[in-house]
Amino acid sequence: MFRSKENHLYSSEIAHYLGLDIAGKNVPVNFPCHFKTMKENGFTFIPPTEVEEVKKLKNVLLFCPEDYDISINSDVAFIPCANPKIAFYRIVNEFFIEQLPHSIANSAKIAETAQIGINVNVGEHAVIIGDVTVGNNTFIGNNVTILGKTTIGSGCVIKDNAVIGSEGFSFLEVENELMHVPQIGSIKIGNDVWIGSGSSIERPSLGITVLENGAKIDDLAQVGHEVRIGANTQVAAGTVFSGRVTVGKDCFIGVNVSVRPDVSIGDNVLVGIGSVVTKDLPGDAVYAGVPARPFSKK
């Protein structure tokens, strides 16, 4: 994880780093900030609709759209660009945050069978038990539990109180009683995966639960047994995937979405907040509602 830090750069240096041009005053900048709380020597990005407030600013750097009227204020620096928000966060990531040193807390419990990579952080009271492999440069927060046959790639972030490898919810009715189905499958988590606080990734009975490279899971999400989440798919807080769900790559699943078992969601799909997915959703489209219905093509 990381913390913010101040730095001291001129607007021209930032523009040069991005391969862009600067317009207006060559302002020195020390810190990023929100547009609504701008202070002198700060920098931020602005939408094209912001005009009157920009006229009042002084000695700040603004990333703006390429067609923005930069003549409205000569006391600030402008860097016109195709995507001001992305340009802004590139500079924040490069110059205004620092990575916290990784360590393994004394209170963490790590089984001898676990294989932990280089520069891995394991937080206070974390528990890692079973045939677990953790790749290099992965951050495991406080009170995280990782169990069973679990492989975690490099550069992952697993936030506080997440549980990976808990048994999936599976019972069979036998002579009017419910018999628990033992979950002895495995979990595979790719590189650069983010798992939010309090989220649960369940292992299946015999198969495998997979989070592909770059998948991002928000807080308090439930990924059921034998689910597969595609590369670079984002899953917002409170979402529940029942067993054997498949989600394609480059999707965005909104807050508090519920997906029934055995459903398949295609690539490049957006599912709106609070939707209930009861059947397969083809790719390259937007869906919303209860049950989820096509809203538009992407």
Coordinates of C-alpha atoms in Angstrom, one line a residue:
M1 CA 0.0 0.0 0.0
F2 CA 1.0 3.6 0.0
R3 CA 0.8 7.1 1.6
S4 CA 0.8 10.5 0.0
K5 CA 3.8 12.8 0.0
E6 CA 4.5 16.3 -1.1
N7 CA 6.9 17.1 -4.0
H8 CA 8.1 20.2 -5.7
L9 CA 7.8 20.3 -9.5
Y10 CA 7.2 23.0 -12.1
S11 CA 4.3 22.7 -14.4
S12 CA 6.7 22.6 -17.3
E13 CA 8.4 19.5 -15.8
I14 CA 5.1 17.7 -15.5
A15 CA 4.1 18.6 -19.1
H16 CA 7.5 17.3 -20.3
Y17 CA 7.1 14.0 -18.4
L18 CA 3.7 13.4 -20.1
G19 CA 5.0 14.6 -23.6
L20 CA 2.4 17.4 -23.6
D21 CA 2.5 21.2 -23.9
I22 CA 2.0 23.8 -21.2
A23 CA -0.1 26.9 -21.7
G24 CA 0.0 30.0 -19.4
K25 CA 2.1 30.5 -16.3
N26 CA 4.9 28.0 -15.3
V27 CA 3.5 27.4 -11.8
P28 CA 5.4 25.4 -9.2
V29 CA 3.2 22.7 -7.7
N30 CA 3.5 20.8 -4.4
F31 CA 0.5 18.7 -4.0
P32 CA -2.6 17.2 -5.8
C33 CA -6.1 18.4 -4.7
H34 CA -9.8 18.4 -5.5
F35 CA -11.0 21.2 -7.8
K36 CA -13.5 22.4 -5.2
T37 CA -10.7 22.8 -2.6
M38 CA -7.9 24.2 -4.7
K39 CA -5.1 26.1 -3.1
E40 CA -2.1 27.9 -4.5
N41 CA 0.6 25.5 -5.8
G42 CA -1.9 22.7 -6.1
F43 CA -2.9 20.8 -9.2
T44 CA -6.0 19.0 -10.4
F45 CA -8.1 18.1 -13.5
I46 CA -11.2 20.0 -14.6
P47 CA -14.2 19.1 -16.7
P48 CA -15.1 21.3 -19.7
T49 CA -18.1 22.8 -17.9
E50 CA -16.0 24.5 -15.2
V51 CA -15.4 28.1 -16.3
E52 CA -16.4 30.7 -13.6
E53 CA -14.5 29.1 -10.8
V54 CA -11.4 28.7 -13.0
K55 CA -11.4 32.4 -13.5
K56 CA -10.9 32.9 -9.7
L57 CA -7.8 30.7 -9.4
K58 CA -4.2 31.7 -9.1
N59 CA -0.9 29.9 -9.2
V60 CA -2.3 26.4 -9.8
L61 CA -1.9 23.8 -12.5
L62 CA -5.0 22.5 -14.3
F63 CA -5.3 19.5 -16.6
C64 CA -8.0 20.4 -19.0
P65 CA -9.7 19.1 -22.2
E66 CA -7.9 19.8 -25.5
D67 CA -10.6 22.3 -26.6
Y68 CA -10.8 24.2 -23.3
D69 CA -10.6 28.0 -23.5
I70 CA -7.3 28.5 -21.8
S71 CA -7.4 32.3 -22.3
I72 CA -9.9 32.8 -19.4
N73 CA -7.1 33.0 -16.8
S74 CA -3.4 33.9 -17.3
D75 CA -2.5 33.3 -13.6
V76 CA -2.7 29.5 -13.9
A77 CA -0.9 26.8 -15.8
F78 CA -3.0 24.7 -18.2
I79 CA -2.0 21.3 -19.7
P80 CA -4.6 20.4 -22.4
C81 CA -4.9 16.7 -23.0
A82 CA -7.2 14.0 -24.3
N83 CA -8.1 12.7 -20.8
P84 CA -7.3 15.1 -18.0
K85 CA -8.3 12.7 -15.3
I86 CA -5.9 10.0 -16.5
A87 CA -3.1 12.5 -16.9
F88 CA -3.6 13.8 -13.4
Y89 CA -3.5 10.4 -11.8
R90 CA -0.4 9.4 -13.8
I91 CA 1.4 12.3 -12.1
V92 CA 0.0 11.5 -8.7
N93 CA 1.1 7.9 -8.9
E94 CA 4.6 8.8 -10.2
F95 CA 5.5 11.8 -8.0
F96 CA 3.1 12.2 -5.1
I97 CA 2.7 8.9 -3.4
E98 CA 5.2 6.5 -1.9
Q99 CA 4.9 2.8 -1.3
L100 CA 4.9 1.7 2.3
P101 CA 7.6 -0.9 3.2
H102 CA 6.4 -4.5 3.2
S103 CA 6.8 -6.7 6.2
I104 CA 5.4 -9.8 7.9
A105 CA 3.7 -9.0 11.2
N106 CA 4.8 -10.9 14.2
S107 CA 1.1 -11.8 15.0
A108 CA 0.6 -13.3 11.5
K109 CA 0.2 -17.1 11.3
I110 CA 1.8 -18.7 8.3
A111 CA 1.9 -22.5 7.8
E112 CA 5.1 -24.2 6.9
T113 CA 3.3 -25.5 3.7
A114 CA 2.8 -21.9 2.5
Q115 CA 5.2 -20.4 -0.1
I116 CA 5.6 -16.6 0.3
G117 CA 7.3 -14.6 -2.5
I118 CA 9.7 -11.7 -2.3
N119 CA 8.6 -8.3 -0.8
V120 CA 5.3 -9.6 0.4
N121 CA 3.4 -7.8 3.2
V122 CA 1.4 -9.9 5.7
G123 CA -0.6 -7.8 8.1
E124 CA -1.4 -8.2 11.8
H125 CA -3.3 -11.4 12.7
A126 CA -3.4 -12.6 9.1
V127 CA -3.8 -16.4 8.8
I128 CA -2.3 -18.4 5.9
I129 CA -2.9 -22.1 6.1
G130 CA -2.7 -24.9 3.6
D131 CA -1.0 -25.3 0.2
V132 CA -0.9 -21.5 -0.4
T133 CA 1.4 -19.8 -2.8
V134 CA 1.8 -16.0 -2.8
G135 CA 3.6 -14.1 -5.6
N136 CA 6.1 -11.3 -5.2
N137 CA 5.2 -7.8 -4.2
T138 CA 1.7 -8.7 -3.0
F139 CA 0.1 -6.9 -0.1
I140 CA -2.0 -8.9 2.4
G141 CA -3.7 -6.7 5.0
N142 CA -4.7 -7.2 8.6
N143 CA -6.9 -10.1 9.7
V144 CA -6.9 -11.7 6.2
T145 CA -7.5 -15.4 6.0
I146 CA -6.1 -17.5 3.2
L147 CA -6.9 -21.3 3.2
G148 CA -6.6 -24.5 1.2
K149 CA -5.1 -24.9 -2.3
T150 CA -4.8 -21.3 -3.2
T151 CA -2.4 -19.6 -5.6
I152 CA -2.1 -15.8 -5.6
G153 CA -0.1 -14.0 -8.2
S154 CA 2.3 -11.0 -8.1
G155 CA 1.4 -7.4 -7.3
C156 CA -1.9 -8.2 -5.7
V157 CA -3.7 -6.2 -3.0
I158 CA -5.8 -8.1 -0.5
K159 CA -7.4 -5.7 2.0
D160 CA -8.2 -6.2 5.7
N161 CA -10.6 -8.9 6.7
A162 CA -10.9 -10.6 3.3
V163 CA -11.3 -14.4 3.3
I164 CA -9.9 -16.5 0.5
G165 CA -10.5 -20.2 0.3
S166 CA -13.4 -20.6 2.6
E167 CA -15.7 -23.5 1.8
G168 CA -18.4 -22.9 -0.7
F169 CA -22.0 -23.2 0.4
S170 CA -23.1 -26.6 -0.9
F171 CA -25.5 -29.2 0.6
L172 CA -27.3 -32.3 -0.7
E173 CA -30.6 -33.5 0.6
V174 CA -30.2 -37.1 1.9
E175 CA -33.1 -38.8 3.7
N176 CA -34.6 -35.5 4.8
E177 CA -31.3 -34.2 6.0
L178 CA -28.8 -31.8 4.5
M179 CA -25.4 -33.3 3.9
H180 CA -22.5 -30.9 3.5
V181 CA -20.6 -31.3 0.3
P182 CA -16.8 -31.0 1.1
Q183 CA -15.1 -28.3 -0.8
I184 CA -11.7 -29.7 -1.8
G185 CA -11.1 -27.7 -5.0
S186 CA -8.7 -24.9 -5.5
I187 CA -8.4 -21.1 -6.1
K188 CA -6.3 -19.3 -8.6
I189 CA -5.8 -15.6 -8.4
G190 CA -3.8 -13.9 -11.2
N191 CA -1.4 -10.9 -11.1
D192 CA -2.4 -7.4 -10.2
V193 CA -5.7 -8.5 -8.6
W194 CA -7.4 -6.3 -6.0
I195 CA -9.7 -7.9 -3.3
G196 CA -11.5 -5.5 -1.1
S197 CA -12.1 -5.5 2.7
G198 CA -14.5 -8.2 4.0
S199 CA -14.8 -9.9 0.6
S200 CA -15.0 -13.7 0.4
I201 CA -13.6 -15.9 -2.4
E202 CA -14.9 -19.5 -2.0
R203 CA -13.2 -22.7 -3.0
P204 CA -15.3 -25.2 -4.9
S205 CA -16.0 -28.9 -4.2
L206 CA -13.9 -30.3 -7.1
G207 CA -13.2 -27.6 -9.6
I208 CA -11.4 -24.2 -9.5
T209 CA -12.4 -20.6 -8.6
V210 CA -10.5 -18.1 -10.8
L211 CA -9.8 -14.4 -10.7
E212 CA -7.9 -13.5 -13.9
N213 CA -5.1 -10.9 -14.2
G214 CA -6.1 -7.4 -13.3
A215 CA -9.5 -8.3 -11.8
K216 CA -10.7 -5.8 -9.1
I217 CA -13.1 -6.8 -6.4
D218 CA -14.5 -4.1 -4.1
D219 CA -15.4 -4.4 -0.4
L220 CA -17.9 -6.9 0.9
A221 CA -18.3 -8.9 -2.3
Q222 CA -19.1 -12.6 -2.4
V223 CA -17.4 -14.8 -5.1
G224 CA -19.0 -18.2 -4.9
H225 CA -17.5 -21.6 -5.7
E226 CA -16.2 -22.3 -9.2
V227 CA -16.8 -18.7 -10.3
R228 CA -14.5 -17.2 -13.0
I229 CA -13.9 -13.5 -13.2
G230 CA -12.3 -12.3 -16.4
A231 CA -9.2 -10.1 -16.8
N232 CA -9.6 -6.4 -15.9
T233 CA -13.2 -6.8 -14.8
Q234 CA -14.3 -4.5 -11.9
V235 CA -16.8 -5.7 -9.3
A236 CA -18.4 -3.1 -7.1
A237 CA -19.2 -3.4 -3.4
G238 CA -21.9 -5.8 -2.2
T239 CA -22.1 -7.9 -5.3
V240 CA -22.9 -11.6 -4.9
F241 CA -21.9 -14.2 -7.5
S242 CA -23.6 -17.6 -6.8
G243 CA -21.8 -20.8 -7.8
R244 CA -20.4 -21.5 -11.2
V245 CA -20.9 -18.0 -12.6
T246 CA -18.6 -16.9 -15.5
V247 CA -17.9 -13.2 -16.1
G248 CA -15.9 -12.1 -19.1
K249 CA -13.1 -9.6 -19.4
D250 CA -13.3 -5.8 -19.2
C251 CA -16.7 -5.8 -17.5
F252 CA -18.0 -3.5 -14.8
I253 CA -20.5 -5.0 -12.3
G254 CA -22.3 -2.3 -10.3
V255 CA -23.0 -2.1 -6.6
N256 CA -25.2 -4.8 -5.0
V257 CA -25.7 -6.9 -8.1
S258 CA -26.8 -10.5 -7.6
V259 CA -26.0 -13.2 -10.1
R260 CA -27.8 -16.6 -9.9
P261 CA -25.9 -19.9 -10.3
D262 CA -24.6 -21.1 -13.7
V263 CA -25.0 -17.7 -15.5
S264 CA -22.5 -16.5 -18.0
I265 CA -21.8 -12.8 -18.6
G266 CA -19.9 -11.9 -21.8
D267 CA -16.9 -9.6 -22.3
N268 CA -17.2 -5.8 -22.1
V269 CA -20.5 -5.8 -20.2
L270 CA -21.8 -3.2 -17.7
V271 CA -24.4 -4.3 -15.2
G272 CA -26.2 -1.5 -13.4
I273 CA -26.6 -1.0 -9.6
G274 CA -28.8 -3.4 -7.8
S275 CA -29.6 -5.6 -10.8
V276 CA -30.5 -9.2 -10.5
V277 CA -29.0 -11.4 -13.3
T278 CA -31.0 -14.5 -13.9
K279 CA -29.9 -15.6 -17.3
D280 CA -26.8 -15.3 -19.6
L281 CA -25.9 -11.8 -20.8
P282 CA -24.2 -11.5 -24.2
G283 CA -21.1 -9.2 -24.4
D284 CA -20.7 -5.6 -25.5
A285 CA -23.8 -4.3 -23.9
V286 CA -25.3 -2.5 -20.8
Y287 CA -27.9 -4.3 -18.6
A288 CA -30.0 -3.1 -15.7
G289 CA -33.0 -4.0 -13.7
V290 CA -34.7 -6.9 -11.9
P291 CA -34.3 -9.1 -13.7
A292 CA -31.5 -7.5 -15.7
R293 CA -32.5 -6.5 -19.2
P294 CA -30.6 -5.0 -22.2
F295 CA -30.3 -1.3 -21.7
S296 CA -28.1 -0.3 -24.7
K297 CA -25.2 -1.5 -26.8
K298 CA -21.7 -0.4 -25.7

